[in-house]
Coordinates of C-alpha atoms and ligand atoms in Angstrom, one line a residue:
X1 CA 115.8 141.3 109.5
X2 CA 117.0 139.9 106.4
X3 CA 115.3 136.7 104.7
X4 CA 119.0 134.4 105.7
X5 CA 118.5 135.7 109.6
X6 CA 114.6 135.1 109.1
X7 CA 114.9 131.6 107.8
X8 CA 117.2 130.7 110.6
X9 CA 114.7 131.9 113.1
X10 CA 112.3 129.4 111.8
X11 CA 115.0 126.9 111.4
X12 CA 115.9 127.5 115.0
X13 CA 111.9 127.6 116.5
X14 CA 111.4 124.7 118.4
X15 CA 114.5 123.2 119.6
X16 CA 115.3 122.5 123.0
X17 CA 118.1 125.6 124.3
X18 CA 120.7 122.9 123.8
X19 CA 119.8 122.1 120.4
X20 CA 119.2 125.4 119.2
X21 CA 122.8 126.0 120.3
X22 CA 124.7 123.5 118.2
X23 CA 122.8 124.0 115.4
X24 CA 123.6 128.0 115.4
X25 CA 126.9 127.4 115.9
X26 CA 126.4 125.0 113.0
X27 CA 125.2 127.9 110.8
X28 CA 127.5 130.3 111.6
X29 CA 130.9 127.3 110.9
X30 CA 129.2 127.0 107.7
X31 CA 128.4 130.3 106.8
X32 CA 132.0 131.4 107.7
X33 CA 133.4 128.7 105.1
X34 CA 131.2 129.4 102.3
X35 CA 132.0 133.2 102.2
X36 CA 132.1 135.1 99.6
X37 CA 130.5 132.2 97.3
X38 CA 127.6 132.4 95.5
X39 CA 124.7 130.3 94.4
X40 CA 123.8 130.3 90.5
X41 CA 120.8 132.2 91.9
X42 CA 123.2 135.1 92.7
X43 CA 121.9 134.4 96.6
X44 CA 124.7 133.5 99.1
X45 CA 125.8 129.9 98.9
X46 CA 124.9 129.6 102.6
X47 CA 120.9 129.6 101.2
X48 CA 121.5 126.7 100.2
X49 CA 122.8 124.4 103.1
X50 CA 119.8 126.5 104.9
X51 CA 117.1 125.8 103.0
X52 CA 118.3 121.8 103.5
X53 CA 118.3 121.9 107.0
X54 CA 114.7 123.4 106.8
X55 CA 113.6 120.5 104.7
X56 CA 114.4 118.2 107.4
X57 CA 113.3 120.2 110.2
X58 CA 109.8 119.9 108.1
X59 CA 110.1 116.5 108.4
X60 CA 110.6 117.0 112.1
X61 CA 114.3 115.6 112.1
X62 CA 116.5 116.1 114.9
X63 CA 118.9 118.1 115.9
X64 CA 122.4 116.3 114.5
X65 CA 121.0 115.6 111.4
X66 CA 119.9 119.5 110.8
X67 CA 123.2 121.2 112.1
X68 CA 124.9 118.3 109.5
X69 CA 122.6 119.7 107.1
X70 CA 123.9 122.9 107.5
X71 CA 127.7 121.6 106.7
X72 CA 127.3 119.0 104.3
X73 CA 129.2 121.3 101.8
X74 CA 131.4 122.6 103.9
X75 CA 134.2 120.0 103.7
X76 CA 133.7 119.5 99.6
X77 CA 133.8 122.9 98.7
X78 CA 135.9 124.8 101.2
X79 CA 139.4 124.4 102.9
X80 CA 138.1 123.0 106.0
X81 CA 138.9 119.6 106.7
X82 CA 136.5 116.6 108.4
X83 CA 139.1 117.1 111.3
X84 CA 137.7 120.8 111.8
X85 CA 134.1 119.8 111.7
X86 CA 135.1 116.7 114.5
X87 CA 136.8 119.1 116.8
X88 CA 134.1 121.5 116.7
X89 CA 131.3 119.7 116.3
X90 CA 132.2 115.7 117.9
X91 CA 131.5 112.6 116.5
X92 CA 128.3 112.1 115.4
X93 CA 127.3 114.9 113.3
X94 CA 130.8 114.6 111.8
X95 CA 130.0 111.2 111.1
X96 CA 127.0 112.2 109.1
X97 CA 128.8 114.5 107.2
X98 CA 131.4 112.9 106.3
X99 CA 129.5 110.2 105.0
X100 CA 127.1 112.8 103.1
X101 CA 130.5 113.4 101.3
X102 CA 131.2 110.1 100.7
X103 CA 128.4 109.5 98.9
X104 CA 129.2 111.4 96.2
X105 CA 127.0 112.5 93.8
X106 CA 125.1 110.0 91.7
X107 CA 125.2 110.6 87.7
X108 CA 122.9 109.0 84.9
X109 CA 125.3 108.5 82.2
X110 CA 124.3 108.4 78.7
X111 CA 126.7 105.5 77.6
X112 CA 127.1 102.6 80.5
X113 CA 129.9 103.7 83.3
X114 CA 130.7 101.3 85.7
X115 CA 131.0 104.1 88.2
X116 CA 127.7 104.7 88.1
X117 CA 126.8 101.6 89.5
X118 CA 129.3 101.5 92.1
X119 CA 127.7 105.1 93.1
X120 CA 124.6 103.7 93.2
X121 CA 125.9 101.0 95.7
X122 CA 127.5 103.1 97.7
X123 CA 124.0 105.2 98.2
X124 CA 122.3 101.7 99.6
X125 CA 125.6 101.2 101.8
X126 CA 124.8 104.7 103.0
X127 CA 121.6 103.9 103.7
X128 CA 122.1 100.6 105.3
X129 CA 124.6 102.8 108.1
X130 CA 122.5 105.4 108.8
X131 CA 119.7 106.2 107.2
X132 CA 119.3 110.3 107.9
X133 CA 122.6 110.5 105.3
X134 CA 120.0 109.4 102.6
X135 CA 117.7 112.2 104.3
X136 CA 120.0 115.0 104.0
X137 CA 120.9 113.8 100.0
X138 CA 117.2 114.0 99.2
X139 CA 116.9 117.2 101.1
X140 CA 120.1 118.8 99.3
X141 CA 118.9 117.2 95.9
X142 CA 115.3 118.5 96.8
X143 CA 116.5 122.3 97.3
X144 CA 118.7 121.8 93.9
X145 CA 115.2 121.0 92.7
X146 CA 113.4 124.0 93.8
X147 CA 116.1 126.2 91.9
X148 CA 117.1 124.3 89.0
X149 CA 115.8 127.2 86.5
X150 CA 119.1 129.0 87.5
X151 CA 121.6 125.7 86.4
X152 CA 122.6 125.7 82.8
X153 CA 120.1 124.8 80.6
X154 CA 122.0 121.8 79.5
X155 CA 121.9 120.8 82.6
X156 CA 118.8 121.1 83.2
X157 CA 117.4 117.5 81.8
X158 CA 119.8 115.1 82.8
X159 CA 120.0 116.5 86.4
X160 CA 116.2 116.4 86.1
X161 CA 116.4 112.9 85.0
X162 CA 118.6 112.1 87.4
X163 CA 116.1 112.9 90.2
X164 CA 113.3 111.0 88.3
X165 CA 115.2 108.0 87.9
X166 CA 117.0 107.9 91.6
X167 CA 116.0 110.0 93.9
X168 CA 112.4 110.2 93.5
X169 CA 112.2 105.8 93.9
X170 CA 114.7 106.7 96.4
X171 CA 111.9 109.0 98.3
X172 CA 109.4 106.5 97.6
X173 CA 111.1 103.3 98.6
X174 CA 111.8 105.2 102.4
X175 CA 107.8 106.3 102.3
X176 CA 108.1 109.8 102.2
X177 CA 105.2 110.8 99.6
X178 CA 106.0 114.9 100.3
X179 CA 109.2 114.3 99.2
X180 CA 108.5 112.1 96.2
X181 CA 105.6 114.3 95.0
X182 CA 107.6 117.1 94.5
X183 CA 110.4 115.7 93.4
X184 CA 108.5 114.4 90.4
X185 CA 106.6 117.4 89.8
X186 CA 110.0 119.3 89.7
X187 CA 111.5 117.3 87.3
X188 CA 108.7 116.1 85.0
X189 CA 108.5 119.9 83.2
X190 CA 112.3 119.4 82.1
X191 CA 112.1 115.7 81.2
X192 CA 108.9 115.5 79.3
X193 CA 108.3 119.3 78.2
X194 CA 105.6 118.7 75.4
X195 CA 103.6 116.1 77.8
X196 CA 103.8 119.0 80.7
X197 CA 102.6 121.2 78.5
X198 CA 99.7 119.3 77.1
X199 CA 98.7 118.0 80.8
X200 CA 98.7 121.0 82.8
X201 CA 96.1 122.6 79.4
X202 CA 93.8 119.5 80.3
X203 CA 94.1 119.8 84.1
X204 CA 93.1 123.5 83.4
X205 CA 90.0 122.7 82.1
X206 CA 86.9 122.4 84.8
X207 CA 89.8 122.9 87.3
X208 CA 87.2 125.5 89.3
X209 CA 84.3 123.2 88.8
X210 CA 86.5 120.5 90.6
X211 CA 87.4 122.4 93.2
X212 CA 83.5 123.7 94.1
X213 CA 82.8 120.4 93.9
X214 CA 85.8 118.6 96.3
X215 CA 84.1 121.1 99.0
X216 CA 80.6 120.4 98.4
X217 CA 81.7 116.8 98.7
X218 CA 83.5 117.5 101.6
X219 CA 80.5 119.3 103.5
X220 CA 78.1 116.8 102.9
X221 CA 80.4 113.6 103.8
X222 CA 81.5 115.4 106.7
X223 CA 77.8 116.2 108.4
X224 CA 77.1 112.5 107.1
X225 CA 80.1 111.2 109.4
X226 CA 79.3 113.2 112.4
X227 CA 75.7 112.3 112.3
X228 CA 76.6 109.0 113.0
X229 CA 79.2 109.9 116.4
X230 CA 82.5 109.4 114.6
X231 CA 85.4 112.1 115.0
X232 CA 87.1 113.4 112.2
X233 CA 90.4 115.1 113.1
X234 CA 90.4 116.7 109.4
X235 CA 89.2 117.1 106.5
X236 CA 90.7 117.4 102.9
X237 CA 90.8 117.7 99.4
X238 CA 94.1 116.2 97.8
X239 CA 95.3 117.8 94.3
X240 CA 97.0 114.7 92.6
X241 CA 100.3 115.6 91.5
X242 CA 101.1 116.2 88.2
X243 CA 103.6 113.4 87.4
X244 CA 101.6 110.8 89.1
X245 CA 99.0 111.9 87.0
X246 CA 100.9 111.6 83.7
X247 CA 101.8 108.1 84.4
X248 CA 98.4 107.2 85.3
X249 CA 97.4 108.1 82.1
X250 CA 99.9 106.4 80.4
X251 CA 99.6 102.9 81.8
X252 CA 95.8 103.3 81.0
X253 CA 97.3 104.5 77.5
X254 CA 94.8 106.8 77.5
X255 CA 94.5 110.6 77.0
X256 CA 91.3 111.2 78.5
X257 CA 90.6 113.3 82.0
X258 CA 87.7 111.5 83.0
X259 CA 89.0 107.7 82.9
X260 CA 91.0 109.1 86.2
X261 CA 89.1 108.1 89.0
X262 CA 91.3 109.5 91.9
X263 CA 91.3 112.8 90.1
X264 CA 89.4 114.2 93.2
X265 CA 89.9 112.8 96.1
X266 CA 88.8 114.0 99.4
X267 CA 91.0 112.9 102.5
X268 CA 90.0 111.9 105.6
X269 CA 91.6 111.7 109.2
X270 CA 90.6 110.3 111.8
X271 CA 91.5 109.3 115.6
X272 CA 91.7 105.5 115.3
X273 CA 92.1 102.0 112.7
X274 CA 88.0 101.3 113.9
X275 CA 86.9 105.0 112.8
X276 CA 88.8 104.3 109.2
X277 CA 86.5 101.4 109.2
X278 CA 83.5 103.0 110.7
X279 CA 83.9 105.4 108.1
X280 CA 84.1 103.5 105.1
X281 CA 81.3 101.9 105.7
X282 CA 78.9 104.7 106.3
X283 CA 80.5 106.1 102.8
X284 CA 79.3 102.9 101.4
X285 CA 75.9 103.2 102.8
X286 CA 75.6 106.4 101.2
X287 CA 77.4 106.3 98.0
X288 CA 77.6 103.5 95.9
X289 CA 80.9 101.9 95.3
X290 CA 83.1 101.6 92.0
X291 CA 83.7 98.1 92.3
X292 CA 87.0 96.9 92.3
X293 CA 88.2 100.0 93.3
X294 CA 88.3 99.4 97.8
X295 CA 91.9 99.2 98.8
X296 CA 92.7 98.3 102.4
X297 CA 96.4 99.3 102.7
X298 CA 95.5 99.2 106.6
X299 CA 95.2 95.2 107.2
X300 CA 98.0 95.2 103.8
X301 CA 100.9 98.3 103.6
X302 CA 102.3 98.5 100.4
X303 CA 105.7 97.8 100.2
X304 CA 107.0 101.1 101.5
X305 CA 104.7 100.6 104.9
X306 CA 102.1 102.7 103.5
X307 CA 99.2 102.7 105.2
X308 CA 95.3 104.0 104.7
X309 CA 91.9 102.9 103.4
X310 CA 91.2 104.0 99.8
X311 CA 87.6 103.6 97.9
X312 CA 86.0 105.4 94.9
X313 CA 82.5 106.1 94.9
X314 CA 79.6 107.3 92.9
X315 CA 79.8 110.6 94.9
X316 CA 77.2 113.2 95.7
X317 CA 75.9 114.4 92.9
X318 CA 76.9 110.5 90.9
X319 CA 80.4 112.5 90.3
X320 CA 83.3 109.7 90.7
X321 CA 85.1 110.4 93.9
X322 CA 88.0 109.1 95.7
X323 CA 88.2 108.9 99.3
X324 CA 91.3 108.5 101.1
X325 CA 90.7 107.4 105.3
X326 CA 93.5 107.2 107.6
X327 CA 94.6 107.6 111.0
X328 CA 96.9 110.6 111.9
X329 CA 100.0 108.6 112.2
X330 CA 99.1 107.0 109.1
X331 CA 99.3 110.3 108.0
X332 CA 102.4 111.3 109.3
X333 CA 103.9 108.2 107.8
X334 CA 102.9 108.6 104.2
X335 CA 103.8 112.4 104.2
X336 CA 107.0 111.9 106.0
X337 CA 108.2 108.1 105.6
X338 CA 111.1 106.4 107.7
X339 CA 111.8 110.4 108.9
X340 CA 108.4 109.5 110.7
X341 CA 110.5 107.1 112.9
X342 CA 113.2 109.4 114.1
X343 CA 110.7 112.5 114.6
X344 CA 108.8 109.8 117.1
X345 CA 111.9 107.8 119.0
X346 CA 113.9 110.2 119.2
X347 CA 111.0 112.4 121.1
X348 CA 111.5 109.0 123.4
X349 CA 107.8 108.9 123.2
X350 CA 106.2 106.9 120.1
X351 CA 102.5 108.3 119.2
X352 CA 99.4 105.6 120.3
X353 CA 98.6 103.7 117.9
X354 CA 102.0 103.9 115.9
X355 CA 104.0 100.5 115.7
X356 CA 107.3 101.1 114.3
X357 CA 108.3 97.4 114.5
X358 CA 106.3 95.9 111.5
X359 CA 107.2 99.5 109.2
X360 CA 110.2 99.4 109.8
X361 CA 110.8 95.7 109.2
X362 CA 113.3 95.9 106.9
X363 CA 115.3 99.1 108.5
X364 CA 115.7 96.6 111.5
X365 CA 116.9 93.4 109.0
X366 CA 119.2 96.4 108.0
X367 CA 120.8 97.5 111.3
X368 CA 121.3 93.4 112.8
X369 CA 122.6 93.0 109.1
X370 CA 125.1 95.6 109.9
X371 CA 126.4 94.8 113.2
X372 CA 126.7 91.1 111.8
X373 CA 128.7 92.3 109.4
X374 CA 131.1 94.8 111.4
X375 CA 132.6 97.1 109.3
X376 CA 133.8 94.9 106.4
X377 CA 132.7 96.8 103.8
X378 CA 132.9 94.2 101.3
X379 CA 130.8 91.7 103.0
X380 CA 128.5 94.3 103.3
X381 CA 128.0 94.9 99.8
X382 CA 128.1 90.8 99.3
X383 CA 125.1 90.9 101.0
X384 CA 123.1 93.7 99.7
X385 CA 120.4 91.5 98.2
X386 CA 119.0 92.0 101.6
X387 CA 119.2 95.7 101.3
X388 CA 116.6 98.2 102.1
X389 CA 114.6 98.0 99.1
X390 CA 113.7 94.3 100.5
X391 CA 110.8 93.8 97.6
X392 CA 112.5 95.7 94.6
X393 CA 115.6 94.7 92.4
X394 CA 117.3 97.7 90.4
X395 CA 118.9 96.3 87.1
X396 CA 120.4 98.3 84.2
X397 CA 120.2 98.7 80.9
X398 CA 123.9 98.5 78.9
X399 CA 123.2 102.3 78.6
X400 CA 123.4 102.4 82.2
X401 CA 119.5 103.0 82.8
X402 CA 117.7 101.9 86.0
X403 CA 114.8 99.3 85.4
X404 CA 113.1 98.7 89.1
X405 CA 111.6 95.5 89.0
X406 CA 110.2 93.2 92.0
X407 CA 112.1 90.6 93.7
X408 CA 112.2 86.9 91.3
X409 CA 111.6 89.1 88.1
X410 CA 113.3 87.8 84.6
X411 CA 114.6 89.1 81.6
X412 CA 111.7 89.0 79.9
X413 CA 110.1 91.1 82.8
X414 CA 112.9 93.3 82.2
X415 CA 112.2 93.5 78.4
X416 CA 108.6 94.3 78.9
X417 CA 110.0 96.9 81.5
X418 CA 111.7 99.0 78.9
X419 CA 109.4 98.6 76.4
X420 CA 106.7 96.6 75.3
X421 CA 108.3 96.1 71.3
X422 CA 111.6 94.6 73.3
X423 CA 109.3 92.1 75.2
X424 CA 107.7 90.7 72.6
X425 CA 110.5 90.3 70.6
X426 CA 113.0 89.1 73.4
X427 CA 114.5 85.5 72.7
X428 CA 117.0 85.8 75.2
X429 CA 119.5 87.9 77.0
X430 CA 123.0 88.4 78.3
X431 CA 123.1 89.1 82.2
X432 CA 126.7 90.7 83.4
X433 CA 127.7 89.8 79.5
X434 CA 126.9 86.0 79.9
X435 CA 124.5 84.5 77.9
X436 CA 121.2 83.5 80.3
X437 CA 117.8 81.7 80.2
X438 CA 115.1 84.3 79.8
X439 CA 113.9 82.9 83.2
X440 CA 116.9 83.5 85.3
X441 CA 116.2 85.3 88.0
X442 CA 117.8 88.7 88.1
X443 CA 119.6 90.2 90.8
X444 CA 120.0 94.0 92.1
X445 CA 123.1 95.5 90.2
X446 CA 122.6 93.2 87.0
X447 CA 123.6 94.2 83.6
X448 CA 120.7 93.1 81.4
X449 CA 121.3 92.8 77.6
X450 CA 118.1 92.0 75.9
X451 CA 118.5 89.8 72.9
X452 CA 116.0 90.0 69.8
X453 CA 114.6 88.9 66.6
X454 CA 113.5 90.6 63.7
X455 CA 110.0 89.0 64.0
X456 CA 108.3 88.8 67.4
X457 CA 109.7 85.7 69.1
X458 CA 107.8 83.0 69.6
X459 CA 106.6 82.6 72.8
X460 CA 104.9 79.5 75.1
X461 CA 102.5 79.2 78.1
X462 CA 105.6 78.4 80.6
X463 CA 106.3 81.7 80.4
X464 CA 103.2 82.7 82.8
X465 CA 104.9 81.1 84.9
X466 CA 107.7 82.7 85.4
X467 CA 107.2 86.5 84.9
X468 CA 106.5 88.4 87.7
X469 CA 105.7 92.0 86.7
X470 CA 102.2 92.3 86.2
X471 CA 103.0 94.1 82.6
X472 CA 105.0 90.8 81.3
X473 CA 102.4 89.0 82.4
X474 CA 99.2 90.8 80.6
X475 CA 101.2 90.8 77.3
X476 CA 102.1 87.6 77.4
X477 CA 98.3 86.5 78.2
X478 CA 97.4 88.6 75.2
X479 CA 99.8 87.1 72.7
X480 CA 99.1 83.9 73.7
X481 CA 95.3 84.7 72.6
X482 CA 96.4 86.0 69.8
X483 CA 96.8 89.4 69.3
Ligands
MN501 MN1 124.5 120.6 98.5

């Protein structure tokens, strides 16, 4: 069997008869119209499509979206037309493909391009109709990912860029750590190549030790929590990724290993919301806490709906150890995100303890919004302030960078944003080209020209009032003490 037949057994494993049928068929329409191309790799192009659909099937996606995985370059880079895929295929998945073609590919400009933003838009209008079109882009841009050694080397950094800027706030807005993760840890080596370098030297270092020691760990907090009756489903250590690492360090400006505290982290699942409890507390019994350092992302997700308990400890030994508790469909949602949801409802049978309704809030807000709306597509985008990224705001630099910033923030949170020198030296800005207050508030899709001075500007109490990042808002403390 060759390695294209072998990965569409696996692709295939699992699905119902039905299913397995149309998404065969699928393979072999799209294999049929890519013939005779070629990847950069030198592997068939139909690798490619493949190795998408298997990204979704991963994140146990159903059928429709995975046989639309299969064509969603069919109708961009062959001579078959949307009508072809309709007639062979019926509405839905050509729906999804069509779209997936639609949302054409998005591109960090060096010098500000108003398409660019309009791209961007049309990515959260995408989202906003059906969310598993944003699931197949990541899953196409994820594979592009995985093989980006064989694009031009030219190439190579902006694409890279690309992903770090959109698609991996993209991944981490819908909650899909796996996705994010790699992502980053893809991109980082072509965007910062001297900072990969240096990291992955450090992380080499005592990299053994740290592993004998996660397991040791592991062992002993493992008899420890059986001792005292509660089940653990599973137990493991979780390697930080690399990126997330390097800006760790970075916002604690510091180039030292051991300020990291969640460099080893042990993970814990268990069967339900009291056991997380139940075993936080016995941890605490046992190992004395890092104060300030207990998160309960259980009784308050962050933003995205992720959800688990998080606390570092003096562990055995006095080594500082982070451990990570969570249920299994906590688990399931902070690997897999808003997939999570389709995997579940679409089985028709939701797992216990898993309650889509508050997650998925805003994906809700997003489908009433919609069928308010109809199909005017300009209303739509009138009203994207409600869109899915319902605590975020993306603005842009005149360069055409994306700044993230929470809901309410200002110019001068945008300043500090970009970089600290700007903020401090920020005396007031042009929004859209019109001249602003530094304490507008911004708005997603803004244009945000940061106006200086030669010497840092002057700056008064009010404005703790009004910034909203929590980066504005420690500089401004400090200047306002004096330094
Ligand atoms: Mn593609």
């Amino acid at each position: 069997m060759n390695k294209i037949e072998k990965q569409l057994n696996k692709l295939l494993e699992g699905f119902k008869p039905e299913d397995q049928k149309s998404i065969r068929s699928a393979f072999e329409f799209s294999q049929k119209a890519h013939e005779g191309q070629m990847r950069k790799s030198g592997d068939p192009y139909i690798t490619h499509p493949l190795e998408t659909a298997l990204i979704l099937k991963k994140l146990h996606l159903e059928a429709s979206t995975v046989a639309a995985a299969l064509l969603h370059d069919v109708s961009e880079d062959t001579s078959t037309t949307m009508e072809d895929i309709k007639n062979e295929f019926g509405e839905e998945i050509a729906y999804l493909v069509e779209a997936m073609t639609k949302v054409s590919e998005v591109r960090l400009k060096g010098s500000f391009d108003p398409n660019y933003i309009e791209n961007l838009r049309k990515m959260f209008i995408a989202a906003a109709q059906d969310l598993r079109v944003v699931l197949i882009r990541l899953a196409d841009r994820l594979h592009n990912m995985r093989t980006i050694e064989y694009m031009d080397k030219e190439k190579q950094k902006s694409y890279a860029k690309e992903t770090l800027e959109i698609f991996s706030p993209l991944a981490n807005r819908l909650g899909i750590g796996e996705i994010k993760g790699e992502l980053q840890d893809l991109a980082f080596p072509h965007v910062y190549p001297e900072e990969y370098e240096s990291l992955t030297k450090k992380i080499n270092i005592a990299h053994k030790a740290r592993q004998k020691y996660v397991k040791k760990a592991m062992k002993t907090i493992e008899k420890l929590v059986k001792k005292n009756d509660v089940e653990i489903i599973d137990i493991h250590g979780r390697a930080k990724h690399l990126y997330s690492l390097y800006k760790k360090m970075q916002k604690l400006q510091t180039e030292n290993l051991s300020r990291i505290t969640d460099l080893m982290a042990i993970r814990i699942i268990t069967p339900t919301t009291t056991d997380c409890y139940n075993i936080l507390g016995l941890i605490h019994e046992n190992f004395k806490p890092l104060p300030g350092n207990i998160k309960d992302y259980i009784s308050v997700p962050k933003p995205n709906g992720y959800q688990s308990l998080h606390t570092t400890v003096f562990g055995p030994e006095g080594t500082v150890l982070e451990v990570q508790i969570r249920t299994p469909e906590m688990h399931e949602y902070a690997e897999h995100g808003v997939a999570a949801h389709w995997a579940y409802t679409e089985a028709g049978k939701p797992k216990k303890g898993f309650i889509p309704s508050k997650k998925f809030k805003w994906v809700q807000q997003l489908r009433d919004l919609q069928k308010e709306l109809g199909s005017d597509p300009q209303e739509f985008i009138n009203s994207l302030r409600l869109d899915l990224f319902q605590h975020r705001i993306f603005c842009f630099t005149p360069k055409g960078d994306v700044i993230d910033l929470p809901v309410g923030a200002t110019p001068v949170d945008f300043a500090y944003a970009v970089h600290t020198d700007l903020g401090n030296h920020c005396i007031g800005a042009k929004v859209n080209n019109k001249m602003t207050k530094i304490n507008t508030e911004l708005n997603s899709g803004d244009v945000v020209e940061i106006r200086t001075s030669k010497k840092p500007a002057k700056i008064s109490r009010d404005w703790l009032q009004f910034v909203k990042t929590s980066k504005a808002r420690e500089r401004v403390k400090k200047r306002l003490k004096g330094d």
